[in-house]
PDB file of C-alpha atoms and ligand atoms in Angstrom:
ATOM      1  CA  MET A   1      13.118   2.278 -26.067  1.00  0.00           C
ATOM      2  CA  ALA A   2      11.740   4.703 -23.493  1.00  0.00           C
ATOM      3  CA  LEU A   3      13.409   4.732 -20.091  1.00  0.00           C
ATOM      4  CA  SER A   4      10.235   3.443 -18.498  1.00  0.00           C
ATOM      5  CA  ASP A   5      10.460   0.273 -20.561  1.00  0.00           C
ATOM      6  CA  ASN A   6      13.771  -0.611 -19.073  1.00  0.00           C
ATOM      7  CA  TYR A   7      14.105   0.834 -15.560  1.00  0.00           C
ATOM      8  CA  PRO A   8      12.929  -0.505 -12.223  1.00  0.00           C
ATOM      9  CA  LEU A   9      11.775   2.917 -10.930  1.00  0.00           C
ATOM     10  CA  VAL A  10       9.666   5.471 -12.813  1.00  0.00           C
ATOM     11  CA  GLN A  11       8.923   8.892 -11.287  1.00  0.00           C
ATOM     12  CA  VAL A  12       5.669  10.637 -12.194  1.00  0.00           C
ATOM     13  CA  PRO A  13       5.011  14.261 -11.118  1.00  0.00           C
ATOM     14  CA  GLY A  14       1.713  14.635  -9.246  1.00  0.00           C
ATOM     15  CA  ALA A  15      -0.517  17.500  -8.104  1.00  0.00           C
ATOM     16  CA  GLN A  16       0.584  19.958  -5.387  1.00  0.00           C
ATOM     17  CA  GLY A  17       4.261  18.984  -5.337  1.00  0.00           C
ATOM     18  CA  LEU A  18       3.690  15.246  -4.988  1.00  0.00           C
ATOM     19  CA  TRP A  19       5.814  12.652  -6.734  1.00  0.00           C
ATOM     20  CA  HIS A  20       4.521   9.173  -7.462  1.00  0.00           C
ATOM     21  CA  ILE A  21       7.254   6.590  -8.002  1.00  0.00           C
ATOM     22  CA  LEU A  22       6.359   3.318  -9.702  1.00  0.00           C
ATOM     23  CA  SER A  23       8.418   0.405  -8.433  1.00  0.00           C
ATOM     24  CA  ARG A  24       8.194  -2.043 -11.273  1.00  0.00           C
ATOM     25  CA  SER A  25       7.385  -5.621 -10.462  1.00  0.00           C
ATOM     26  CA  PRO A  26      10.109  -8.230 -10.852  1.00  0.00           C
ATOM     27  CA  GLY A  27       7.474 -10.419 -12.462  1.00  0.00           C
ATOM     28  CA  TYR A  28       5.523 -12.104  -9.668  1.00  0.00           C
ATOM     29  CA  SER A  29       3.145  -9.288  -8.620  1.00  0.00           C
ATOM     30  CA  GLY A  30       1.736  -5.989  -9.927  1.00  0.00           C
ATOM     31  CA  ASP A  31       3.852  -2.812 -10.107  1.00  0.00           C
ATOM     32  CA  ALA A  32       3.638  -0.858  -6.821  1.00  0.00           C
ATOM     33  CA  TRP A  33       3.417   2.893  -6.143  1.00  0.00           C
ATOM     34  CA  CYS A  34       5.490   4.825  -3.645  1.00  0.00           C
ATOM     35  CA  HIS A  35       4.439   8.432  -2.943  1.00  0.00           C
ATOM     36  CA  LEU A  36       6.834  11.262  -2.029  1.00  0.00           C
ATOM     37  CA  VAL A  37       4.879  13.778   0.068  1.00  0.00           C
ATOM     38  CA  PRO A  38       6.766  17.007   0.804  1.00  0.00           C
ATOM     39  CA  GLY A  39       5.838  19.345   3.656  1.00  0.00           C
ATOM     40  CA  LYS A  40       7.751  22.500   4.592  1.00  0.00           C
ATOM     41  CA  ASP A  41      10.386  20.954   6.882  1.00  0.00           C
ATOM     42  CA  LYS A  42      10.274  17.244   6.003  1.00  0.00           C
ATOM     43  CA  ALA A  43       9.077  14.931   3.292  1.00  0.00           C
ATOM     44  CA  MET A  44       7.293  11.631   3.869  1.00  0.00           C
ATOM     45  CA  LEU A  45       7.929   8.673   1.583  1.00  0.00           C
ATOM     46  CA  VAL A  46       4.952   6.327   1.562  1.00  0.00           C
ATOM     47  CA  ASP A  47       6.291   2.792   0.908  1.00  0.00           C
ATOM     48  CA  THR A  48       9.532   1.663  -0.736  1.00  0.00           C
ATOM     49  CA  GLY A  49       8.396  -0.872  -3.328  1.00  0.00           C
ATOM     50  CA  PHE A  50      10.147  -4.026  -4.475  1.00  0.00           C
ATOM     51  CA  GLY A  51      13.656  -2.900  -3.496  1.00  0.00           C
ATOM     52  CA  ILE A  52      15.020  -2.885  -7.031  1.00  0.00           C
ATOM     53  CA  GLY A  53      17.030   0.131  -8.143  1.00  0.00           C
ATOM     54  CA  ASP A  54      18.322   3.139  -6.204  1.00  0.00           C
ATOM     55  CA  LEU A  55      15.115   4.534  -4.659  1.00  0.00           C
ATOM     56  CA  LYS A  56      16.989   6.667  -2.120  1.00  0.00           C
ATOM     57  CA  GLY A  57      19.082   8.278  -4.834  1.00  0.00           C
ATOM     58  CA  LEU A  58      15.963   9.008  -6.871  1.00  0.00           C
ATOM     59  CA  VAL A  59      14.134  10.501  -3.863  1.00  0.00           C
ATOM     60  CA  GLU A  60      17.123  12.729  -3.045  1.00  0.00           C
ATOM     61  CA  SER A  61      17.085  14.014  -6.625  1.00  0.00           C
ATOM     62  CA  LEU A  62      13.418  15.014  -6.206  1.00  0.00           C
ATOM     63  CA  THR A  63      13.556  16.846  -2.845  1.00  0.00           C
ATOM     64  CA  ASP A  64      16.097  18.709  -0.697  1.00  0.00           C
ATOM     65  CA  LEU A  65      14.062  18.025   2.461  1.00  0.00           C
ATOM     66  CA  PRO A  66      14.977  15.329   4.977  1.00  0.00           C
ATOM     67  CA  VAL A  67      12.901  12.249   4.178  1.00  0.00           C
ATOM     68  CA  PHE A  68      11.277   9.699   6.500  1.00  0.00           C
ATOM     69  CA  VAL A  69       9.548   6.471   5.421  1.00  0.00           C
ATOM     70  CA  VAL A  70       6.080   5.211   6.356  1.00  0.00           C
ATOM     71  CA  ASN A  71       4.972   1.732   5.215  1.00  0.00           C
ATOM     72  CA  THR A  72       1.241   1.261   4.521  1.00  0.00           C
ATOM     73  CA  HIS A  73       1.647  -2.425   5.451  1.00  0.00           C
ATOM     74  CA  HIS A  74       4.381  -5.036   5.650  1.00  0.00           C
ATOM     75  CA  HIS A  75       3.938  -6.925   2.346  1.00  0.00           C
ATOM     76  CA  PRO A  76       7.154  -7.279   0.339  1.00  0.00           C
ATOM     77  CA  ASP A  77       6.005  -5.267  -2.699  1.00  0.00           C
ATOM     78  CA  HIS A  78       5.872  -2.180  -0.419  1.00  0.00           C
ATOM     79  CA  VAL A  79       8.849  -2.527   1.932  1.00  0.00           C
ATOM     80  CA  LEU A  80      11.890  -4.101   0.269  1.00  0.00           C
ATOM     81  CA  GLY A  81      13.531  -0.701  -0.351  1.00  0.00           C
ATOM     82  CA  ASN A  82      13.451   0.046   3.414  1.00  0.00           C
ATOM     83  CA  PRO A  83      17.107  -0.911   4.160  1.00  0.00           C
ATOM     84  CA  GLN A  84      18.303   2.128   2.174  1.00  0.00           C
ATOM     85  CA  PHE A  85      16.622   4.505   4.643  1.00  0.00           C
ATOM     86  CA  GLY A  86      17.791   3.299   8.088  1.00  0.00           C
ATOM     87  CA  SER A  87      14.418   3.596   9.828  1.00  0.00           C
ATOM     88  CA  VAL A  88      10.714   3.336   9.000  1.00  0.00           C
ATOM     89  CA  PHE A  89       7.312   3.850  10.614  1.00  0.00           C
ATOM     90  CA  ILE A  90       4.651   1.137  10.407  1.00  0.00           C
ATOM     91  CA  HIS A  91       1.484   0.197  12.297  1.00  0.00           C
ATOM     92  CA  ALA A  92       2.347  -1.816  15.414  1.00  0.00           C
ATOM     93  CA  MET A  93       0.429  -4.887  14.167  1.00  0.00           C
ATOM     94  CA  ASP A  94       2.602  -5.152  11.055  1.00  0.00           C
ATOM     95  CA  ALA A  95       5.943  -4.579  12.808  1.00  0.00           C
ATOM     96  CA  PRO A  96       6.584  -8.304  13.519  1.00  0.00           C
ATOM     97  CA  GLY A  97       5.988  -9.188   9.857  1.00  0.00           C
ATOM     98  CA  LEU A  98       8.327  -6.407   8.792  1.00  0.00           C
ATOM     99  CA  ARG A  99      11.090  -7.456  11.189  1.00  0.00           C
ATOM    100  CA  ALA A 100      10.817 -11.039   9.909  1.00  0.00           C
ATOM    101  CA  GLN A 101      11.687  -9.868   6.378  1.00  0.00           C
ATOM    102  CA  MET A 102      14.481  -7.487   7.335  1.00  0.00           C
ATOM    103  CA  THR A 103      17.301  -9.964   7.019  1.00  0.00           C
ATOM    104  CA  ALA A 104      15.614 -12.680   4.953  1.00  0.00           C
ATOM    105  CA  PRO A 105      17.439 -13.435   1.700  1.00  0.00           C
ATOM    106  CA  ARG A 106      15.971 -11.913  -1.452  1.00  0.00           C
ATOM    107  CA  ARG A 107      13.860 -14.158  -3.665  1.00  0.00           C
ATOM    108  CA  GLU A 108      15.437 -15.574  -6.725  1.00  0.00           C
ATOM    109  CA  LEU A 109      14.918 -13.467  -9.821  1.00  0.00           C
ATOM    110  CA  PRO A 110      12.270 -14.707 -12.208  1.00  0.00           C
ATOM    111  CA  PRO A 111      13.630 -16.254 -15.398  1.00  0.00           C
ATOM    112  CA  ASP A 112      14.740 -13.780 -18.077  1.00  0.00           C
ATOM    113  CA  GLU A 113      11.730 -14.452 -20.255  1.00  0.00           C
ATOM    114  CA  VAL A 114       9.180 -13.246 -17.679  1.00  0.00           C
ATOM    115  CA  ARG A 115      11.069 -10.146 -16.551  1.00  0.00           C
ATOM    116  CA  GLN A 116       9.436  -7.008 -17.857  1.00  0.00           C
ATOM    117  CA  TYR A 117      12.613  -4.884 -17.897  1.00  0.00           C
ATOM    118  CA  ASN A 118      16.334  -5.322 -17.538  1.00  0.00           C
ATOM    119  CA  TYR A 119      17.803  -5.681 -14.089  1.00  0.00           C
ATOM    120  CA  THR A 120      20.303  -7.928 -12.392  1.00  0.00           C
ATOM    121  CA  ARG A 121      20.950  -9.141  -8.857  1.00  0.00           C
ATOM    122  CA  GLY A 122      23.190  -6.110  -8.476  1.00  0.00           C
ATOM    123  CA  ASP A 123      20.124  -3.843  -8.690  1.00  0.00           C
ATOM    124  CA  LEU A 124      18.476  -5.528  -5.679  1.00  0.00           C
ATOM    125  CA  ILE A 125      18.539  -3.641  -2.367  1.00  0.00           C
ATOM    126  CA  GLN A 126      20.097  -6.190  -0.050  1.00  0.00           C
ATOM    127  CA  PRO A 127      18.438  -7.126   3.260  1.00  0.00           C
ATOM    128  CA  ALA A 128      19.880  -5.280   6.259  1.00  0.00           C
ATOM    129  CA  PRO A 129      18.644  -4.381   9.753  1.00  0.00           C
ATOM    130  CA  TYR A 130      16.954  -0.998  10.177  1.00  0.00           C
ATOM    131  CA  ALA A 131      14.970   0.713  12.948  1.00  0.00           C
ATOM    132  CA  VAL A 132      11.214   0.115  13.083  1.00  0.00           C
ATOM    133  CA  GLU A 133       9.077   2.726  14.846  1.00  0.00           C
ATOM    134  CA  THR A 134       5.449   1.809  15.437  1.00  0.00           C
ATOM    135  CA  VAL A 135       2.374   3.997  15.134  1.00  0.00           C
ATOM    136  CA  GLU A 136      -1.289   3.477  16.013  1.00  0.00           C
ATOM    137  CA  ASP A 137      -4.568   4.701  14.584  1.00  0.00           C
ATOM    138  CA  GLY A 138      -4.837   8.490  14.979  1.00  0.00           C
ATOM    139  CA  HIS A 139      -1.084   9.197  14.962  1.00  0.00           C
ATOM    140  CA  VAL A 140      -0.263  12.480  13.202  1.00  0.00           C
ATOM    141  CA  PHE A 141       2.958  13.104  11.241  1.00  0.00           C
ATOM    142  CA  ASP A 142       3.890  16.817  11.208  1.00  0.00           C
ATOM    143  CA  LEU A 143       5.778  17.747   8.017  1.00  0.00           C
ATOM    144  CA  GLY A 144       5.843  21.489   8.874  1.00  0.00           C
ATOM    145  CA  GLY A 145       4.031  24.411   7.283  1.00  0.00           C
ATOM    146  CA  GLY A 146       0.595  23.025   8.189  1.00  0.00           C
ATOM    147  CA  TYR A 147       1.194  19.739   6.379  1.00  0.00           C
ATOM    148  CA  GLU A 148      -0.146  17.178   8.842  1.00  0.00           C
ATOM    149  CA  VAL A 149      -0.847  13.567   7.910  1.00  0.00           C
ATOM    150  CA  GLU A 150      -3.046  11.317  10.083  1.00  0.00           C
ATOM    151  CA  VAL A 151      -2.924   7.505  10.315  1.00  0.00           C
ATOM    152  CA  PHE A 152      -6.152   5.534   9.768  1.00  0.00           C
ATOM    153  CA  HIS A 153      -5.945   1.830  10.665  1.00  0.00           C
ATOM    154  CA  LEU A 154      -7.563  -0.191   7.857  1.00  0.00           C
ATOM    155  CA  PRO A 155      -6.998  -3.878   8.660  1.00  0.00           C
ATOM    156  CA  GLY A 156      -8.328  -6.691   6.457  1.00  0.00           C
ATOM    157  CA  HIS A 157      -5.778  -6.962   3.649  1.00  0.00           C
ATOM    158  CA  ALA A 158      -2.982  -6.811   6.252  1.00  0.00           C
ATOM    159  CA  GLU A 159      -3.490  -6.738  10.029  1.00  0.00           C
ATOM    160  CA  GLY A 160      -1.654  -3.455  10.364  1.00  0.00           C
ATOM    161  CA  GLY A 161      -2.729  -1.854   7.094  1.00  0.00           C
ATOM    162  CA  ILE A 162      -3.065   1.928   7.186  1.00  0.00           C
ATOM    163  CA  ALA A 163      -4.188   4.843   5.050  1.00  0.00           C
ATOM    164  CA  LEU A 164      -2.659   8.305   5.495  1.00  0.00           C
ATOM    165  CA  LEU A 165      -4.845  11.431   5.366  1.00  0.00           C
ATOM    166  CA  ASP A 166      -3.019  14.517   4.011  1.00  0.00           C
ATOM    167  CA  ARG A 167      -5.551  17.183   4.989  1.00  0.00           C
ATOM    168  CA  LYS A 168      -3.781  20.116   3.358  1.00  0.00           C
ATOM    169  CA  ARG A 169      -3.740  18.386  -0.040  1.00  0.00           C
ATOM    170  CA  ARG A 170      -7.153  16.759   0.596  1.00  0.00           C
ATOM    171  CA  ALA A 171      -5.580  13.433  -0.392  1.00  0.00           C
ATOM    172  CA  LEU A 172      -5.547   9.916   1.069  1.00  0.00           C
ATOM    173  CA  TYR A 173      -2.581   7.560   0.507  1.00  0.00           C
ATOM    174  CA  SER A 174      -4.454   4.290   0.852  1.00  0.00           C
ATOM    175  CA  GLY A 175      -1.975   1.425   0.354  1.00  0.00           C
ATOM    176  CA  ASP A 176      -3.669  -1.829  -0.661  1.00  0.00           C
ATOM    177  CA  ALA A 177      -6.768  -1.230   1.492  1.00  0.00           C
ATOM    178  CA  LEU A 178      -8.518   0.992  -1.069  1.00  0.00           C
ATOM    179  CA  VAL A 179      -7.383   0.341  -4.643  1.00  0.00           C
ATOM    180  CA  TRP A 180      -8.887   0.294  -8.117  1.00  0.00           C
ATOM    181  CA  THR A 181      -8.073  -3.412  -8.351  1.00  0.00           C
ATOM    182  CA  PRO A 182      -9.781  -5.680  -5.773  1.00  0.00           C
ATOM    183  CA  THR A 183      -8.871  -5.327  -2.120  1.00  0.00           C
ATOM    184  CA  PHE A 184      -7.553  -8.778  -1.248  1.00  0.00           C
ATOM    185  CA  CYS A 185      -9.111 -10.298   1.889  1.00  0.00           C
ATOM    186  CA  MET A 186      -7.865 -13.672   0.706  1.00  0.00           C
ATOM    187  CA  SER A 187      -4.772 -15.808   0.695  1.00  0.00           C
ATOM    188  CA  SER A 188      -3.158 -17.847  -2.041  1.00  0.00           C
ATOM    189  CA  ASP A 189      -1.937 -20.262   0.651  1.00  0.00           C
ATOM    190  CA  PRO A 190      -4.706 -22.613   1.874  1.00  0.00           C
ATOM    191  CA  ASP A 191      -2.778 -23.209   5.116  1.00  0.00           C
ATOM    192  CA  ALA A 192      -2.379 -19.500   5.913  1.00  0.00           C
ATOM    193  CA  VAL A 193      -3.201 -18.576   9.507  1.00  0.00           C
ATOM    194  CA  VAL A 194      -6.150 -16.168   9.680  1.00  0.00           C
ATOM    195  CA  THR A 195      -6.322 -13.707  12.560  1.00  0.00           C
ATOM    196  CA  PRO A 196      -9.247 -11.403  13.461  1.00  0.00           C
ATOM    197  CA  TYR A 197      -7.579  -8.377  11.862  1.00  0.00           C
ATOM    198  CA  MET A 198      -7.401 -10.118   8.469  1.00  0.00           C
ATOM    199  CA  THR A 199     -11.198 -10.081   8.091  1.00  0.00           C
ATOM    200  CA  VAL A 200     -13.802  -8.009   6.272  1.00  0.00           C
ATOM    201  CA  GLU A 201     -15.438  -7.397   9.666  1.00  0.00           C
ATOM    202  CA  LYS A 202     -12.369  -5.535  10.983  1.00  0.00           C
ATOM    203  CA  PHE A 203     -11.916  -3.763   7.627  1.00  0.00           C
ATOM    204  CA  ARG A 204     -15.454  -2.427   8.027  1.00  0.00           C
ATOM    205  CA  GLN A 205     -14.628  -1.039  11.491  1.00  0.00           C
ATOM    206  CA  GLY A 206     -11.694   0.923  10.089  1.00  0.00           C
ATOM    207  CA  LEU A 207     -13.748   2.212   7.169  1.00  0.00           C
ATOM    208  CA  THR A 208     -16.388   3.498   9.577  1.00  0.00           C
ATOM    209  CA  ARG A 209     -13.891   5.873  11.200  1.00  0.00           C
ATOM    210  CA  LEU A 210     -12.633   6.978   7.780  1.00  0.00           C
ATOM    211  CA  MET A 211     -16.222   7.678   6.639  1.00  0.00           C
ATOM    212  CA  ALA A 212     -16.514  10.277   9.412  1.00  0.00           C
ATOM    213  CA  HIS A 213     -13.663  12.195   7.690  1.00  0.00           C
ATOM    214  CA  LEU A 214     -14.973  11.889   4.140  1.00  0.00           C
ATOM    215  CA  ASP A 215     -15.404  15.673   3.811  1.00  0.00           C
ATOM    216  CA  GLU A 216     -11.646  16.178   4.418  1.00  0.00           C
ATOM    217  CA  PHE A 217     -10.331  14.620   1.189  1.00  0.00           C
ATOM    218  CA  ASP A 218     -11.202  14.326  -2.481  1.00  0.00           C
ATOM    219  CA  VAL A 219      -8.846  11.779  -4.053  1.00  0.00           C
ATOM    220  CA  LEU A 220      -6.972   8.599  -3.192  1.00  0.00           C
ATOM    221  CA  TYR A 221      -3.454   7.573  -4.174  1.00  0.00           C
ATOM    222  CA  PRO A 222      -3.316   3.779  -3.676  1.00  0.00           C
ATOM    223  CA  GLY A 223      -0.427   1.315  -3.669  1.00  0.00           C
ATOM    224  CA  HIS A 224      -1.210  -0.168  -7.098  1.00  0.00           C
ATOM    225  CA  SER A 225      -2.951   0.562 -10.385  1.00  0.00           C
ATOM    226  CA  ARG A 226      -4.800   3.860 -10.986  1.00  0.00           C
ATOM    227  CA  LEU A 227      -3.903   7.050  -9.114  1.00  0.00           C
ATOM    228  CA  GLY A 228      -6.215   9.873  -8.089  1.00  0.00           C
ATOM    229  CA  ILE A 229      -9.331   7.751  -7.725  1.00  0.00           C
ATOM    230  CA  SER A 230     -12.564   9.208  -6.340  1.00  0.00           C
ATOM    231  CA  LYS A 231     -13.397   9.061  -2.652  1.00  0.00           C
ATOM    232  CA  GLN A 232     -16.694   7.466  -3.665  1.00  0.00           C
ATOM    233  CA  ILE A 233     -14.796   4.215  -3.218  1.00  0.00           C
ATOM    234  CA  VAL A 234     -15.040   4.655   0.583  1.00  0.00           C
ATOM    235  CA  PRO A 235     -18.861   4.488   0.940  1.00  0.00           C
ATOM    236  CA  ASP A 236     -18.925   1.864  -1.825  1.00  0.00           C
ATOM    237  CA  MET A 237     -16.399  -0.260   0.080  1.00  0.00           C
ATOM    238  CA  LEU A 238     -18.429   0.058   3.270  1.00  0.00           C
ATOM    239  CA  ALA A 239     -21.502  -1.216   1.378  1.00  0.00           C
ATOM    240  CA  CYS A 240     -19.401  -4.001  -0.197  1.00  0.00           C
ATOM    241  CA  CYS A 241     -18.305  -5.112   3.308  1.00  0.00           C
ATOM    242  CA  ASP A 242     -21.884  -4.951   4.621  1.00  0.00           C
ATOM    243  CA  GLU A 243     -23.152  -7.169   1.817  1.00  0.00           C
ATOM    244  CA  LEU A 244     -20.471  -9.807   2.480  1.00  0.00           C
ATOM    245  CA  LEU A 245     -21.132  -9.636   6.240  1.00  0.00           C
ATOM    246  CA  CYS A 246     -24.857 -10.147   5.587  1.00  0.00           C
ATOM    247  CA  GLY A 247     -24.092 -13.306   3.595  1.00  0.00           C
ATOM    248  CA  ASP A 248     -24.234 -11.966   0.029  1.00  0.00           C
ATOM    249  CA  LYS A 249     -21.177 -13.716  -1.422  1.00  0.00           C
ATOM    250  CA  SER A 250     -22.150 -13.181  -5.049  1.00  0.00           C
ATOM    251  CA  ALA A 251     -19.112 -12.880  -7.299  1.00  0.00           C
ATOM    252  CA  ALA A 252     -19.044 -10.560 -10.315  1.00  0.00           C
ATOM    253  CA  TYR A 253     -15.875 -12.318 -11.459  1.00  0.00           C
ATOM    254  CA  ARG A 254     -12.911 -14.269 -10.106  1.00  0.00           C
ATOM    255  CA  VAL A 255      -9.332 -13.041  -9.660  1.00  0.00           C
ATOM    256  CA  PRO A 256      -7.472 -14.174 -12.780  1.00  0.00           C
ATOM    257  CA  GLY A 257      -4.927 -16.867 -12.019  1.00  0.00           C
ATOM    258  CA  ARG A 258      -5.986 -17.212  -8.374  1.00  0.00           C
ATOM    259  CA  ASP A 259      -9.597 -18.379  -8.766  1.00  0.00           C
ATOM    260  CA  LYS A 260     -10.903 -16.274  -5.863  1.00  0.00           C
ATOM    261  CA  PRO A 261     -14.389 -14.700  -5.950  1.00  0.00           C
ATOM    262  CA  VAL A 262     -14.667 -10.901  -6.199  1.00  0.00           C
ATOM    263  CA  HIS A 263     -17.703  -9.177  -4.687  1.00  0.00           C
ATOM    264  CA  VAL A 264     -18.432  -5.778  -6.253  1.00  0.00           C
ATOM    265  CA  HIS A 265     -20.415  -2.733  -5.094  1.00  0.00           C
ATOM    266  CA  GLY A 266     -20.017   0.382  -7.263  1.00  0.00           C
ATOM    267  CA  MET A 267     -16.299   1.238  -7.383  1.00  0.00           C
ATOM    268  CA  ALA A 268     -15.459  -1.207  -4.600  1.00  0.00           C
ATOM    269  CA  LYS A 269     -14.252  -4.771  -5.117  1.00  0.00           C
ATOM    270  CA  ILE A 270     -13.258  -7.330  -2.486  1.00  0.00           C
ATOM    271  CA  ALA A 271     -11.546 -10.633  -3.343  1.00  0.00           C
ATOM    272  CA  PHE A 272     -12.445 -12.833  -0.403  1.00  0.00           C
ATOM    273  CA  ASP A 273     -12.006 -16.168   1.325  1.00  0.00           C
ATOM    274  CA  ASP A 274     -14.949 -17.515   3.338  1.00  0.00           C
ATOM    275  CA  ASN A 275     -12.798 -17.666   6.481  1.00  0.00           C
ATOM    276  CA  ARG A 276     -11.830 -13.997   6.170  1.00  0.00           C
ATOM    277  CA  ILE A 277     -15.278 -12.414   6.357  1.00  0.00           C
ATOM    278  CA  HIS A 278     -16.338 -12.678  10.002  1.00  0.00           C
ATOM    279  CA  VAL A 279     -14.136 -12.636  13.092  1.00  0.00           C
ATOM    280  CA  SER A 280     -14.656 -16.214  14.211  1.00  0.00           C
TER     281      SER A 280
HETATM  282 ZN1   ZN B   1       0.619  -4.572  -2.666  1.00  0.00          ZN
END
């Protein structure tokens, strides 16, 4: 059996000194990517995954630089490894959701038969308080040596969702806002509270600012599924939003297992709820 069949964390070398670390799903969601982004003086870790296995130990084996963590949004498949690192950066709108999870007990493990690899409760990073530092749209992280990474606020999937533009590598770390799989502007919970920043309309606003920087990057490294996808997804996603906002709710297919419609334009796909299109 290959290591990757049996381990919660799988490191994949990327272009230009990047490392992509796959945090394997405990069984109730898709595997999630973390990205280790070295500069000259510091390295940035984008997201911390499901919090299963020793992510900090793995990261320290991959770089000698001091490492700081940035979360693309507060959902649990991207943040449960945070307690190992002591402090994290996140968009201000997602800080309350992150703080709410900090000391919440871990979910029960799925039954043995649905687990995709071997792990036990002892492999879970336990909840613990850590420092949360907030950032806003336009914030720039300086990693030294000309490696500067700018925050782009892309609400819609999460209120405080962000993408991170690494100009020197011409790369965008895009979280769950821009992914090969559908961008979810939907909820599995019919009673979920919808706020303005969970809508396609606000997603479109964020994409408009990103479009103005389209000549500064070539590829995207999202939070799930395929890596290194083309930036063509950005104009396609803008068109996908425009069609939904103009009332074209045609669905190319429905999200398997969740029965939500998916609107498609080119590379872009949005899984939507009717109450998450317009700011009401
Ligand atoms: Zn996710």
